[in-house]
Short mmCIF file of the N, C-alpha and C atoms (twelve columns), coordinates in Angstrom:
data_MODEL
# 
_entry.id   MODEL 
# 
loop_
_atom_site.group_PDB 
_atom_site.id 
_atom_site.type_symbol 
_atom_site.label_atom_id 
_atom_site.label_alt_id 
_atom_site.label_comp_id 
_atom_site.label_asym_id 
_atom_site.label_seq_id 
_atom_site.Cartn_x 
_atom_site.Cartn_y 
_atom_site.Cartn_z 
_atom_site.pdbx_PDB_model_num 
ATOM 1   N N  . UNK A 1  -4.038  -14.906 22.802 1 
ATOM 2   C CA . UNK A 1  -2.858  -14.393 22.008 1 
ATOM 3   C C  . UNK A 1  -1.623  -15.070 22.529 1 
ATOM 4   N N  . UNK A 2  -0.892  -15.750 21.736 1 
ATOM 5   C CA . UNK A 2  0.369   -16.413 22.187 1 
ATOM 6   C C  . UNK A 2  1.366   -15.415 22.661 1 
ATOM 7   N N  . UNK A 3  2.180   -15.787 23.657 1 
ATOM 8   C CA . UNK A 3  3.169   -14.934 24.194 1 
ATOM 9   C C  . UNK A 3  4.373   -14.775 23.174 1 
ATOM 10  N N  . UNK A 4  5.133   -13.701 23.427 1 
ATOM 11  C CA . UNK A 4  6.291   -13.540 22.530 1 
ATOM 12  C C  . UNK A 4  7.282   -14.541 22.899 1 
ATOM 13  N N  . UNK A 5  7.884   -15.078 21.891 1 
ATOM 14  C CA . UNK A 5  8.841   -16.142 22.091 1 
ATOM 15  C C  . UNK A 5  10.305  -15.667 22.321 1 
ATOM 16  N N  . UNK A 6  11.079  -16.608 22.844 1 
ATOM 17  C CA . UNK A 6  12.457  -16.373 23.029 1 
ATOM 18  C C  . UNK A 6  13.209  -16.036 21.653 1 
ATOM 19  N N  . UNK A 7  12.781  -16.782 20.598 1 
ATOM 20  C CA . UNK A 7  13.344  -16.535 19.253 1 
ATOM 21  C C  . UNK A 7  13.010  -15.256 18.704 1 
ATOM 22  N N  . UNK A 8  11.766  -14.706 19.040 1 
ATOM 23  C CA . UNK A 8  11.316  -13.403 18.523 1 
ATOM 24  C C  . UNK A 8  12.259  -12.303 19.220 1 
ATOM 25  N N  . UNK A 9  12.479  -12.450 20.525 1 
ATOM 26  C CA . UNK A 9  13.285  -11.518 21.257 1 
ATOM 27  C C  . UNK A 9  14.708  -11.594 20.664 1 
ATOM 28  N N  . UNK A 10 15.190  -12.787 20.429 1 
ATOM 29  C CA . UNK A 10 16.589  -12.829 19.852 1 
ATOM 30  C C  . UNK A 10 16.597  -12.120 18.466 1 
ATOM 31  N N  . UNK A 11 15.590  -12.284 17.683 1 
ATOM 32  C CA . UNK A 11 15.527  -11.592 16.430 1 
ATOM 33  C C  . UNK A 11 15.488  -10.083 16.595 1 
ATOM 34  N N  . UNK A 12 14.708  -9.577  17.513 1 
ATOM 35  C CA . UNK A 12 14.693  -8.193  17.730 1 
ATOM 36  C C  . UNK A 12 16.072  -7.679  18.258 1 
ATOM 37  N N  . UNK A 13 16.682  -8.456  19.103 1 
ATOM 38  C CA . UNK A 13 17.996  -8.026  19.665 1 
ATOM 39  C C  . UNK A 13 18.990  -7.960  18.461 1 
ATOM 40  N N  . UNK A 14 18.944  -8.958  17.568 1 
ATOM 41  C CA . UNK A 14 19.829  -8.904  16.454 1 
ATOM 42  C C  . UNK A 14 19.627  -7.675  15.603 1 
ATOM 43  N N  . UNK A 15 18.352  -7.316  15.371 1 
ATOM 44  C CA . UNK A 15 18.087  -6.114  14.580 1 
ATOM 45  C C  . UNK A 15 18.520  -4.838  15.274 1 
ATOM 46  N N  . UNK A 16 18.531  -4.842  16.574 1 
ATOM 47  C CA . UNK A 16 18.896  -3.668  17.386 1 
ATOM 48  C C  . UNK A 16 20.435  -3.757  17.703 1 
ATOM 49  N N  . UNK A 17 21.131  -4.832  17.122 1 
ATOM 50  C CA . UNK A 17 22.522  -5.032  17.369 1 
ATOM 51  C C  . UNK A 17 22.842  -5.178  18.830 1 
ATOM 52  N N  . UNK A 18 22.029  -5.908  19.575 1 
ATOM 53  C CA . UNK A 18 22.251  -6.096  20.948 1 
ATOM 54  C C  . UNK A 18 22.626  -7.584  21.153 1 
ATOM 55  N N  . UNK A 19 23.614  -7.782  22.048 1 
ATOM 56  C CA . UNK A 19 23.998  -9.068  22.322 1 
ATOM 57  C C  . UNK A 19 23.413  -9.513  23.733 1 
ATOM 58  N N  . UNK A 20 22.458  -10.435 23.676 1 
ATOM 59  C CA . UNK A 20 21.796  -10.809 24.947 1 
ATOM 60  C C  . UNK A 20 22.110  -12.250 25.271 1 
ATOM 61  N N  . UNK A 21 22.212  -12.551 26.637 1 
ATOM 62  C CA . UNK A 21 22.494  -13.881 27.088 1 
ATOM 63  C C  . UNK A 21 21.170  -14.643 27.136 1 
ATOM 64  N N  . UNK A 22 21.264  -15.897 27.347 1 
ATOM 65  C CA . UNK A 22 20.028  -16.811 27.368 1 
ATOM 66  C C  . UNK A 22 19.016  -16.300 28.417 1 
ATOM 67  N N  . UNK A 23 19.510  -16.043 29.635 1 
ATOM 68  C CA . UNK A 23 18.550  -15.672 30.692 1 
ATOM 69  C C  . UNK A 23 18.000  -14.289 30.428 1 
ATOM 70  N N  . UNK A 24 18.701  -13.409 29.776 1 
ATOM 71  C CA . UNK A 24 18.167  -12.149 29.375 1 
ATOM 72  C C  . UNK A 24 17.073  -12.271 28.321 1 
ATOM 73  N N  . UNK A 25 17.253  -13.215 27.401 1 
ATOM 74  C CA . UNK A 25 16.151  -13.468 26.400 1 
ATOM 75  C C  . UNK A 25 14.888  -13.837 27.052 1 
ATOM 76  N N  . UNK A 26 14.974  -14.780 28.064 1 
ATOM 77  C CA . UNK A 26 13.835  -15.223 28.717 1 
ATOM 78  C C  . UNK A 26 13.145  -14.077 29.537 1 
ATOM 79  N N  . UNK A 27 13.940  -13.317 30.191 1 
ATOM 80  C CA . UNK A 27 13.522  -12.217 30.995 1 
ATOM 81  C C  . UNK A 27 12.796  -11.140 30.110 1 
ATOM 82  N N  . UNK A 28 13.407  -10.790 28.937 1 
ATOM 83  C CA . UNK A 28 12.792  -9.783  28.145 1 
ATOM 84  C C  . UNK A 28 11.604  -10.287 27.409 1 
ATOM 85  N N  . UNK A 29 11.537  -11.645 27.241 1 
ATOM 86  C CA . UNK A 29 10.334  -12.182 26.467 1 
ATOM 87  C C  . UNK A 29 9.197   -12.013 27.465 1 
ATOM 88  N N  . UNK A 30 9.302   -12.252 28.710 1 
ATOM 89  C CA . UNK A 30 8.237   -12.024 29.751 1 
ATOM 90  C C  . UNK A 30 7.815   -10.581 29.704 1 
ATOM 91  N N  . UNK A 31 8.767   -9.631  29.795 1 
ATOM 92  C CA . UNK A 31 8.450   -8.197  29.913 1 
ATOM 93  C C  . UNK A 31 7.834   -7.753  28.659 1 
ATOM 94  N N  . UNK A 32 8.361   -8.085  27.518 1 
ATOM 95  C CA . UNK A 32 7.681   -7.680  26.322 1 
ATOM 96  C C  . UNK A 32 6.194   -8.284  26.156 1 
ATOM 97  N N  . UNK A 33 6.052   -9.481  26.608 1 
ATOM 98  C CA . UNK A 33 4.670   -10.029 26.641 1 
ATOM 99  C C  . UNK A 33 3.735   -9.259  27.511 1 
ATOM 100 N N  . UNK A 34 4.253   -8.855  28.667 1 
ATOM 101 C CA . UNK A 34 3.416   -8.060  29.561 1 
ATOM 102 C C  . UNK A 34 3.102   -6.623  28.892 1 
ATOM 103 N N  . UNK A 35 4.087   -6.049  28.177 1 
ATOM 104 C CA . UNK A 35 3.830   -4.776  27.574 1 
ATOM 105 C C  . UNK A 35 2.796   -4.950  26.418 1 
ATOM 106 N N  . UNK A 36 2.939   -5.893  25.672 1 
ATOM 107 C CA . UNK A 36 1.986   -6.188  24.553 1 
ATOM 108 C C  . UNK A 36 0.591   -6.484  25.097 1 
ATOM 109 N N  . UNK A 37 0.575   -7.160  26.195 1 
ATOM 110 C CA . UNK A 37 -0.820  -7.428  26.807 1 
ATOM 111 C C  . UNK A 37 -1.372  -6.094  27.340 1 
ATOM 112 N N  . UNK A 38 -0.581  -5.232  27.878 1 
ATOM 113 C CA . UNK A 38 -1.186  -3.915  28.421 1 
ATOM 114 C C  . UNK A 38 -1.665  -3.121  27.248 1 
ATOM 115 N N  . UNK A 39 -0.903  -3.067  26.206 1 
ATOM 116 C CA . UNK A 39 -1.351  -2.313  25.043 1 
ATOM 117 C C  . UNK A 39 -2.594  -2.917  24.414 1 
ATOM 118 N N  . UNK A 40 -2.743  -4.159  24.361 1 
ATOM 119 C CA . UNK A 40 -3.915  -4.780  23.862 1 
ATOM 120 C C  . UNK A 40 -5.118  -4.442  24.752 1 
ATOM 121 N N  . UNK A 41 -4.946  -4.401  26.099 1 
ATOM 122 C CA . UNK A 41 -6.110  -4.001  26.999 1 
ATOM 123 C C  . UNK A 41 -6.510  -2.604  26.740 1 
ATOM 124 N N  . UNK A 42 -5.520  -1.714  26.582 1 
ATOM 125 C CA . UNK A 42 -5.872  -0.282  26.293 1 
ATOM 126 C C  . UNK A 42 -6.612  -0.212  24.867 1 
ATOM 127 N N  . UNK A 43 -6.219  -0.981  23.949 1 
ATOM 128 C CA . UNK A 43 -6.860  -0.934  22.665 1 
ATOM 129 C C  . UNK A 43 -8.319  -1.442  22.743 1 
ATOM 130 N N  . UNK A 44 -8.622  -2.278  23.660 1 
ATOM 131 C CA . UNK A 44 -9.981  -2.758  23.858 1 
ATOM 132 C C  . UNK A 44 -10.864 -1.669  24.428 1 
ATOM 133 N N  . UNK A 45 -10.311 -0.849  25.270 1 
ATOM 134 C CA . UNK A 45 -11.055 0.173   25.944 1 
ATOM 135 C C  . UNK A 45 -11.353 1.342   24.896 1 
ATOM 136 N N  . UNK A 46 -10.395 1.670   24.060 1 
ATOM 137 C CA . UNK A 46 -10.597 2.810   23.142 1 
ATOM 138 C C  . UNK A 46 -11.787 2.464   22.217 1 
ATOM 139 N N  . UNK A 47 -12.601 3.631   22.060 1 
ATOM 140 C CA . UNK A 47 -13.834 3.462   21.225 1 
ATOM 141 C C  . UNK A 47 -13.695 4.427   20.051 1 
ATOM 142 N N  . UNK A 48 -14.502 4.137   19.002 1 
ATOM 143 C CA . UNK A 48 -14.453 5.047   17.834 1 
ATOM 144 C C  . UNK A 48 -14.842 6.438   18.168 1 
ATOM 145 N N  . UNK A 49 -15.691 6.672   19.180 1 
ATOM 146 C CA . UNK A 49 -16.146 8.003   19.572 1 
ATOM 147 C C  . UNK A 49 -15.157 8.783   20.254 1 
ATOM 148 N N  . UNK A 50 -14.085 8.172   20.796 1 
ATOM 149 C CA . UNK A 50 -13.099 8.881   21.575 1 
ATOM 150 C C  . UNK A 50 -11.938 9.306   20.645 1 
ATOM 151 N N  . UNK A 51 -11.737 10.592  20.453 1 
ATOM 152 C CA . UNK A 51 -10.613 11.016  19.537 1 
ATOM 153 C C  . UNK A 51 -9.284  10.840  20.222 1 
ATOM 154 N N  . UNK A 52 -8.250  10.538  19.500 1 
ATOM 155 C CA . UNK A 52 -6.920  10.333  20.067 1 
ATOM 156 C C  . UNK A 52 -6.431  11.765  20.562 1 
ATOM 157 N N  . UNK A 53 -5.827  11.701  21.772 1 
ATOM 158 C CA . UNK A 53 -5.297  12.851  22.313 1 
ATOM 159 C C  . UNK A 53 -3.832  12.657  22.765 1 
ATOM 160 N N  . UNK A 54 -3.108  13.708  22.996 1 
ATOM 161 C CA . UNK A 54 -1.782  13.634  23.487 1 
ATOM 162 C C  . UNK A 54 -1.694  13.862  24.983 1 
ATOM 163 N N  . UNK A 55 -2.806  14.402  25.562 1 
ATOM 164 C CA . UNK A 55 -2.830  14.786  26.992 1 
ATOM 165 C C  . UNK A 55 -4.306  14.655  27.446 1 
ATOM 166 N N  . UNK A 56 -4.493  14.160  28.668 1 
ATOM 167 C CA . UNK A 56 -5.922  14.058  29.096 1 
ATOM 168 C C  . UNK A 56 -6.596  15.369  29.384 1 
ATOM 169 N N  . UNK A 57 -5.874  16.461  29.633 1 
ATOM 170 C CA . UNK A 57 -6.478  17.763  29.924 1 
ATOM 171 C C  . UNK A 57 -6.080  18.750  28.836 1 
ATOM 172 N N  . UNK A 58 -6.974  19.630  28.529 1 
ATOM 173 C CA . UNK A 58 -6.598  20.616  27.482 1 
ATOM 174 C C  . UNK A 58 -5.493  21.540  27.961 1 
ATOM 175 N N  . UNK A 59 -4.560  21.711  27.110 1 
ATOM 176 C CA . UNK A 59 -3.343  22.606  27.448 1 
ATOM 177 C C  . UNK A 59 -3.278  23.876  26.613 1 
ATOM 178 N N  . UNK A 60 -2.935  24.991  27.232 1 
ATOM 179 C CA . UNK A 60 -2.767  26.236  26.462 1 
ATOM 180 C C  . UNK A 60 -1.434  26.845  26.917 1 
ATOM 181 N N  . UNK A 61 -0.725  27.439  25.954 1 
ATOM 182 C CA . UNK A 61 0.573   27.967  26.297 1 
ATOM 183 C C  . UNK A 61 0.225   29.424  26.947 1 
ATOM 184 N N  . UNK A 62 0.967   29.701  28.028 1 
ATOM 185 C CA . UNK A 62 0.811   30.969  28.691 1 
ATOM 186 C C  . UNK A 62 1.955   31.844  28.176 1 
ATOM 187 N N  . UNK A 63 1.555   32.862  27.446 1 
ATOM 188 C CA . UNK A 63 2.572   33.767  26.831 1 
ATOM 189 C C  . UNK A 63 2.395   35.145  27.393 1 
ATOM 190 N N  . UNK A 64 3.506   35.857  27.501 1 
ATOM 191 C CA . UNK A 64 3.438   37.351  27.869 1 
ATOM 192 C C  . UNK A 64 3.915   38.085  26.680 1 
ATOM 193 N N  . UNK A 65 3.575   39.363  26.633 1 
ATOM 194 C CA . UNK A 65 3.975   40.163  25.539 1 
ATOM 195 C C  . UNK A 65 5.455   40.352  25.574 1 
ATOM 196 N N  . UNK A 66 6.086   40.439  24.503 1 
ATOM 197 C CA . UNK A 66 7.527   40.646  24.348 1 
ATOM 198 C C  . UNK A 66 7.787   42.110  24.450 1 
ATOM 199 N N  . UNK A 67 8.254   42.565  25.572 1 
ATOM 200 C CA . UNK A 67 8.396   44.052  25.779 1 
ATOM 201 C C  . UNK A 67 9.888   44.257  26.135 1 
ATOM 202 N N  . UNK A 68 10.313  45.371  25.694 1 
ATOM 203 C CA . UNK A 68 11.708  45.853  25.993 1 
ATOM 204 C C  . UNK A 68 11.625  46.425  27.481 1 
ATOM 205 N N  . UNK A 69 12.496  45.953  28.327 1 
ATOM 206 C CA . UNK A 69 12.478  46.409  29.684 1 
ATOM 207 C C  . UNK A 69 13.888  46.823  30.054 1 
ATOM 208 N N  . UNK A 70 14.160  47.626  31.023 1 
ATOM 209 C CA . UNK A 70 15.475  48.009  31.394 1 
ATOM 210 C C  . UNK A 70 16.368  46.793  31.723 1 
ATOM 211 N N  . UNK A 71 17.582  46.796  31.282 1 
ATOM 212 C CA . UNK A 71 18.505  45.712  31.536 1 
ATOM 213 C C  . UNK A 71 19.926  46.318  31.703 1 
ATOM 214 N N  . UNK A 72 20.864  45.495  31.870 1 
ATOM 215 C CA . UNK A 72 22.265  45.898  32.075 1 
ATOM 216 C C  . UNK A 72 22.749  46.354  30.714 1 
ATOM 217 N N  . UNK A 73 23.623  47.343  30.775 1 
ATOM 218 C CA . UNK A 73 24.455  47.802  29.592 1 
ATOM 219 C C  . UNK A 73 25.578  46.758  29.403 1 
ATOM 220 N N  . UNK A 74 26.096  46.707  28.137 1 
ATOM 221 C CA . UNK A 74 27.231  45.859  27.961 1 
ATOM 222 C C  . UNK A 74 28.371  46.054  28.970 1 
ATOM 223 N N  . UNK A 75 28.596  47.318  29.261 1 
ATOM 224 C CA . UNK A 75 29.772  47.584  30.185 1 
ATOM 225 C C  . UNK A 75 29.365  47.026  31.611 1 
ATOM 226 N N  . UNK A 76 28.203  47.177  31.990 1 
ATOM 227 C CA . UNK A 76 27.766  46.644  33.339 1 
ATOM 228 C C  . UNK A 76 27.852  45.171  33.385 1 
ATOM 229 N N  . UNK A 77 27.433  44.504  32.301 1 
ATOM 230 C CA . UNK A 77 27.400  43.040  32.261 1 
ATOM 231 C C  . UNK A 77 28.802  42.509  32.192 1 
ATOM 232 N N  . UNK A 78 29.785  43.196  31.638 1 
ATOM 233 C CA . UNK A 78 31.116  42.695  31.482 1 
ATOM 234 C C  . UNK A 78 31.990  43.260  32.625 1 
ATOM 235 N N  . UNK A 79 31.475  44.024  33.476 1 
ATOM 236 C CA . UNK A 79 32.299  44.662  34.547 1 
ATOM 237 C C  . UNK A 79 33.019  43.635  35.414 1 
ATOM 238 N N  . UNK A 80 32.436  42.381  35.654 1 
ATOM 239 C CA . UNK A 80 33.028  41.510  36.533 1 
ATOM 240 C C  . UNK A 80 33.858  40.412  35.787 1 
ATOM 241 N N  . UNK A 81 33.834  40.490  34.448 1 
ATOM 242 C CA . UNK A 81 34.502  39.485  33.686 1 
ATOM 243 C C  . UNK A 81 36.071  39.510  33.810 1 
ATOM 244 N N  . UNK A 82 36.706  38.420  33.876 1 
ATOM 245 C CA . UNK A 82 38.148  38.475  33.980 1 
ATOM 246 C C  . UNK A 82 38.822  38.949  32.633 1 
ATOM 247 N N  . UNK A 83 38.124  38.615  31.513 1 
ATOM 248 C CA . UNK A 83 38.632  39.101  30.152 1 
ATOM 249 C C  . UNK A 83 37.438  39.400  29.303 1 
ATOM 250 N N  . UNK A 84 37.611  40.388  28.441 1 
ATOM 251 C CA . UNK A 84 36.528  40.754  27.473 1 
ATOM 252 C C  . UNK A 84 37.155  41.189  26.156 1 
ATOM 253 N N  . UNK A 85 36.419  41.044  25.124 1 
ATOM 254 C CA . UNK A 85 36.848  41.458  23.810 1 
ATOM 255 C C  . UNK A 85 35.674  41.791  22.926 1 
ATOM 256 N N  . UNK A 86 35.610  43.020  22.334 1 
ATOM 257 C CA . UNK A 86 34.546  43.445  21.497 1 
ATOM 258 C C  . UNK A 86 33.231  43.294  22.154 1 
ATOM 259 N N  . UNK A 87 33.080  43.787  23.349 1 
ATOM 260 C CA . UNK A 87 31.895  43.757  24.134 1 
ATOM 261 C C  . UNK A 87 31.306  42.337  24.275 1 
ATOM 262 N N  . UNK A 88 32.241  41.342  24.468 1 
ATOM 263 C CA . UNK A 88 31.861  39.963  24.665 1 
ATOM 264 C C  . UNK A 88 32.787  39.356  25.829 1 
ATOM 265 N N  . UNK A 89 32.312  38.326  26.447 1 
ATOM 266 C CA . UNK A 89 33.152  37.502  27.415 1 
ATOM 267 C C  . UNK A 89 34.214  36.902  26.569 1 
ATOM 268 N N  . UNK A 90 35.476  36.955  27.037 1 
ATOM 269 C CA . UNK A 90 36.577  36.328  26.361 1 
ATOM 270 C C  . UNK A 90 36.924  35.084  27.199 1 
ATOM 271 N N  . UNK A 91 36.872  33.885  26.587 1 
ATOM 272 C CA . UNK A 91 37.150  32.642  27.330 1 
ATOM 273 C C  . UNK A 91 38.313  31.908  26.637 1 
ATOM 274 N N  . UNK A 92 38.911  30.998  27.316 1 
ATOM 275 C CA . UNK A 92 39.987  30.336  26.759 1 
ATOM 276 C C  . UNK A 92 39.542  29.381  25.576 1 
ATOM 277 N N  . UNK A 93 40.321  29.293  24.586 1 
ATOM 278 C CA . UNK A 93 39.985  28.418  23.462 1 
ATOM 279 C C  . UNK A 93 40.089  26.916  23.915 1 
ATOM 280 N N  . UNK A 94 39.087  26.141  23.531 1 
ATOM 281 C CA . UNK A 94 39.139  24.713  24.009 1 
ATOM 282 C C  . UNK A 94 39.092  23.725  22.873 1 
ATOM 283 N N  . UNK A 95 38.771  24.088  21.691 1 
ATOM 284 C CA . UNK A 95 38.614  23.112  20.652 1 
ATOM 285 C C  . UNK A 95 39.683  23.316  19.557 1 
ATOM 286 N N  . UNK A 96 40.566  24.113  19.771 1 
ATOM 287 C CA . UNK A 96 41.772  24.371  18.799 1 
ATOM 288 C C  . UNK A 96 41.280  25.010  17.544 1 
ATOM 289 N N  . UNK A 97 40.134  25.707  17.473 1 
ATOM 290 C CA . UNK A 97 39.624  26.303  16.327 1 
ATOM 291 C C  . UNK A 97 40.083  27.746  16.289 1 
ATOM 292 N N  . UNK A 98 40.102  28.348  15.106 1 
ATOM 293 C CA . UNK A 98 40.414  29.854  15.004 1 
ATOM 294 C C  . UNK A 98 39.129  30.663  15.119 1 
# 
């Protein structure tokens, strides 16, 4: 398989609206060629009998029951606040919105 050329990297850079210098084009051409080669090697190993997976080990979510438990009252939660309004923390306005 022929390596990725400097012109191909330049074309990709233009599509991505990146301005690359000459030495960067050469550097990225080598890196992209290595990446394409690695992907090709992985593709050779994959077999039709192996289903695609997102993770090598099976994963399950660990969930707990959603239970109401004792917590702070609004008054207790707001007791240390420097300012409060309508059972909420009052903070300085920062975006100039009403």
